[in-house]
Amino acid sequence: MEFIKDKEVSYWDTFYTNKQNYKEIIPSQFAVFALSEMNDSDISNIIEFGVGNGRDSIFFSRQDKKVIALDRSMEAIELLSKQVSGNKNIKLLQHDVKDPFPKTVMNCDGNKAVYARFFLHSLDQISLEMFFKHTSKIMKNLDLLFVEYLMNNPNVL
């Protein structure tokens, strides 16, 4: 199992290493939809999993939301940190969903949204179970969960 983990991390690290410079990119349509729902529910904090190039995290932060952006790839985190330098609304963390959430996530106060776009379908069964197990521990009554995913294998969920 450890070999597969290393292979997956290497894939994403290489993917993000080969990206020259992140240019200004527009948010996803899903992020625009989610923001509307978040504003209706007075959400001030967003925890995004699988942040990748950060397009949605940057969008949320520019809308005065506090964002904790997590990704398994350290390369993705390092590239994004250069892009968001000086943006006090984004905190970047390298994190594997199989691991317990960092204290920053566990101690996130106020109404929050957990956001994962095109992330769940990339997880194996164990990682998917751990994601929901850990997520259930941090969500409270008025918090929201936003997930957008591809259903490649109907036996996964």
Coordinates of C-alpha atoms in Angstrom, one line a residue:
M1 CA 0.0 0.0 0.0
E2 CA 2.9 2.4 0.8
F3 CA 4.2 2.0 -2.8
I4 CA 0.9 3.1 -4.2
K5 CA 0.8 6.1 -2.0
D6 CA 4.3 7.1 -3.1
K7 CA 3.3 6.6 -6.7
E8 CA 0.2 8.8 -6.4
V9 CA 2.1 11.5 -4.5
S10 CA 4.8 11.4 -7.2
Y11 CA 2.2 11.8 -9.9
W12 CA 0.7 14.9 -8.4
D13 CA 4.1 16.4 -7.4
T14 CA 5.3 16.0 -11.0
F15 CA 2.0 17.4 -12.4
Y16 CA 2.4 20.6 -10.3
T17 CA 6.2 20.8 -10.8
N18 CA 5.6 20.9 -14.6
K19 CA 3.3 23.9 -14.3
Q20 CA 5.3 27.0 -15.3
N21 CA 3.4 29.8 -13.6
Y22 CA -0.1 29.8 -12.5
K23 CA -1.9 32.5 -14.3
E24 CA -5.0 34.3 -13.2
I25 CA -7.8 31.8 -13.6
I26 CA -11.5 32.1 -13.1
P27 CA -13.3 30.1 -10.4
S28 CA -15.2 27.0 -11.2
Q29 CA -19.0 27.3 -11.7
F30 CA -19.4 25.0 -8.7
A31 CA -17.4 27.5 -6.5
V32 CA -19.7 30.4 -7.7
F33 CA -22.8 28.3 -6.8
A34 CA -21.3 27.2 -3.5
L35 CA -20.4 30.8 -2.5
S36 CA -24.0 31.8 -3.0
E37 CA -25.2 29.1 -0.7
M38 CA -22.4 30.0 1.8
N39 CA -23.5 33.6 1.9
D40 CA -27.1 32.6 2.5
S41 CA -25.9 30.5 5.4
D42 CA -23.5 33.0 6.9
I43 CA -20.4 30.8 6.3
S44 CA -17.2 32.6 7.1
N45 CA -14.7 29.7 7.0
I46 CA -14.0 27.2 4.2
I47 CA -11.9 24.1 4.4
E48 CA -11.0 23.0 0.9
F49 CA -9.6 19.5 0.2
G50 CA -7.5 18.8 -3.0
V51 CA -6.8 22.5 -3.6
G52 CA -4.7 21.8 -6.7
N53 CA -4.0 25.1 -8.5
G54 CA -6.1 27.0 -5.9
R55 CA -8.5 28.7 -8.3
D56 CA -11.5 28.2 -6.0
S57 CA -9.6 29.0 -2.8
I58 CA -8.3 32.2 -4.3
F59 CA -11.9 33.1 -5.4
F60 CA -13.3 32.4 -1.9
S61 CA -10.6 34.4 -0.2
R62 CA -11.3 37.4 -2.4
Q63 CA -14.9 37.2 -1.2
D64 CA -13.7 37.7 2.4
K65 CA -13.9 34.1 3.4
K66 CA -11.2 32.5 5.5
V67 CA -9.8 29.5 3.6
I68 CA -7.8 26.6 4.9
A69 CA -6.6 24.9 1.7
L70 CA -5.3 21.4 1.9
D71 CA -3.6 19.2 -0.7
R72 CA -1.5 16.0 -0.5
S73 CA 1.0 17.3 -3.0
M74 CA 3.7 19.5 -1.5
E75 CA 4.5 20.8 -5.0
A76 CA 0.9 22.1 -5.3
I77 CA 1.1 23.8 -1.9
E78 CA 4.5 25.4 -2.7
L79 CA 3.4 26.7 -6.1
L80 CA 0.2 28.1 -4.6
S81 CA 2.0 29.7 -1.7
K82 CA 4.0 31.8 -4.2
Q83 CA 0.8 32.9 -5.9
V84 CA -1.1 33.9 -2.7
S85 CA 1.8 35.5 -0.9
G86 CA 0.4 38.3 1.2
N87 CA -3.2 36.9 1.1
K88 CA -4.1 36.7 4.7
N89 CA -7.4 34.9 4.0
I90 CA -5.7 31.7 2.8
K91 CA -3.8 29.2 5.0
L92 CA -2.1 26.4 3.0
L93 CA -1.4 22.9 4.4
Q94 CA 0.0 19.7 3.0
H95 CA -2.3 16.9 4.2
D96 CA -3.3 13.4 3.4
V97 CA -6.9 12.6 4.1
K98 CA -6.0 9.3 5.7
D99 CA -4.4 11.2 8.5
P100 CA -6.3 13.0 11.3
F101 CA -7.0 16.6 10.4
P102 CA -4.4 19.2 11.5
K103 CA -5.2 21.3 14.6
T104 CA -5.8 24.4 12.3
V105 CA -8.8 22.5 10.8
M106 CA -10.0 21.0 14.1
N107 CA -10.0 24.4 15.8
C108 CA -11.8 26.3 13.0
D109 CA -14.4 28.4 14.7
G110 CA -17.6 29.8 13.4
N111 CA -19.8 28.5 10.6
K112 CA -17.8 26.6 8.1
A113 CA -18.1 24.8 4.8
V114 CA -16.1 21.8 3.8
Y115 CA -15.4 22.0 0.1
A116 CA -14.1 19.3 -2.2
R117 CA -14.3 19.8 -6.0
F118 CA -13.1 16.9 -8.2
F119 CA -11.5 15.3 -5.2
L120 CA -13.6 12.4 -4.0
H121 CA -13.4 10.4 -7.2
S122 CA -9.6 10.4 -6.9
L123 CA -9.7 8.6 -3.5
D124 CA -9.5 4.9 -2.9
Q125 CA -12.1 3.3 -0.6
I126 CA -10.0 3.6 2.5
S127 CA -9.2 7.3 1.9
L128 CA -12.8 8.0 1.1
E129 CA -14.0 6.4 4.4
M130 CA -11.3 8.3 6.3
F131 CA -12.3 11.6 4.6
F132 CA -15.9 11.2 5.8
K133 CA -14.9 9.9 9.2
H134 CA -12.7 12.9 9.9
T135 CA -15.1 15.4 8.3
S136 CA -18.0 14.2 10.5
K137 CA -15.9 15.1 13.5
I138 CA -15.4 18.8 12.5
M139 CA -18.8 19.6 11.2
K140 CA -21.5 21.1 13.4
N141 CA -25.2 21.7 13.0
L142 CA -25.1 24.7 10.6
D143 CA -22.0 23.8 8.7
L144 CA -22.2 22.9 5.0
L145 CA -20.6 20.2 2.9
F146 CA -20.0 20.9 -0.8
V147 CA -18.7 18.0 -3.0
E148 CA -18.5 17.8 -6.8
Y149 CA -17.1 14.6 -8.2
L150 CA -17.1 12.2 -11.2
M151 CA -18.8 8.9 -10.7
N152 CA -16.4 6.6 -12.6
N153 CA -17.1 3.5 -10.6
P154 CA -20.6 3.2 -9.2
N155 CA -19.4 0.6 -6.7
V156 CA -17.1 3.1 -4.9
L157 CA -19.8 5.0 -3.1

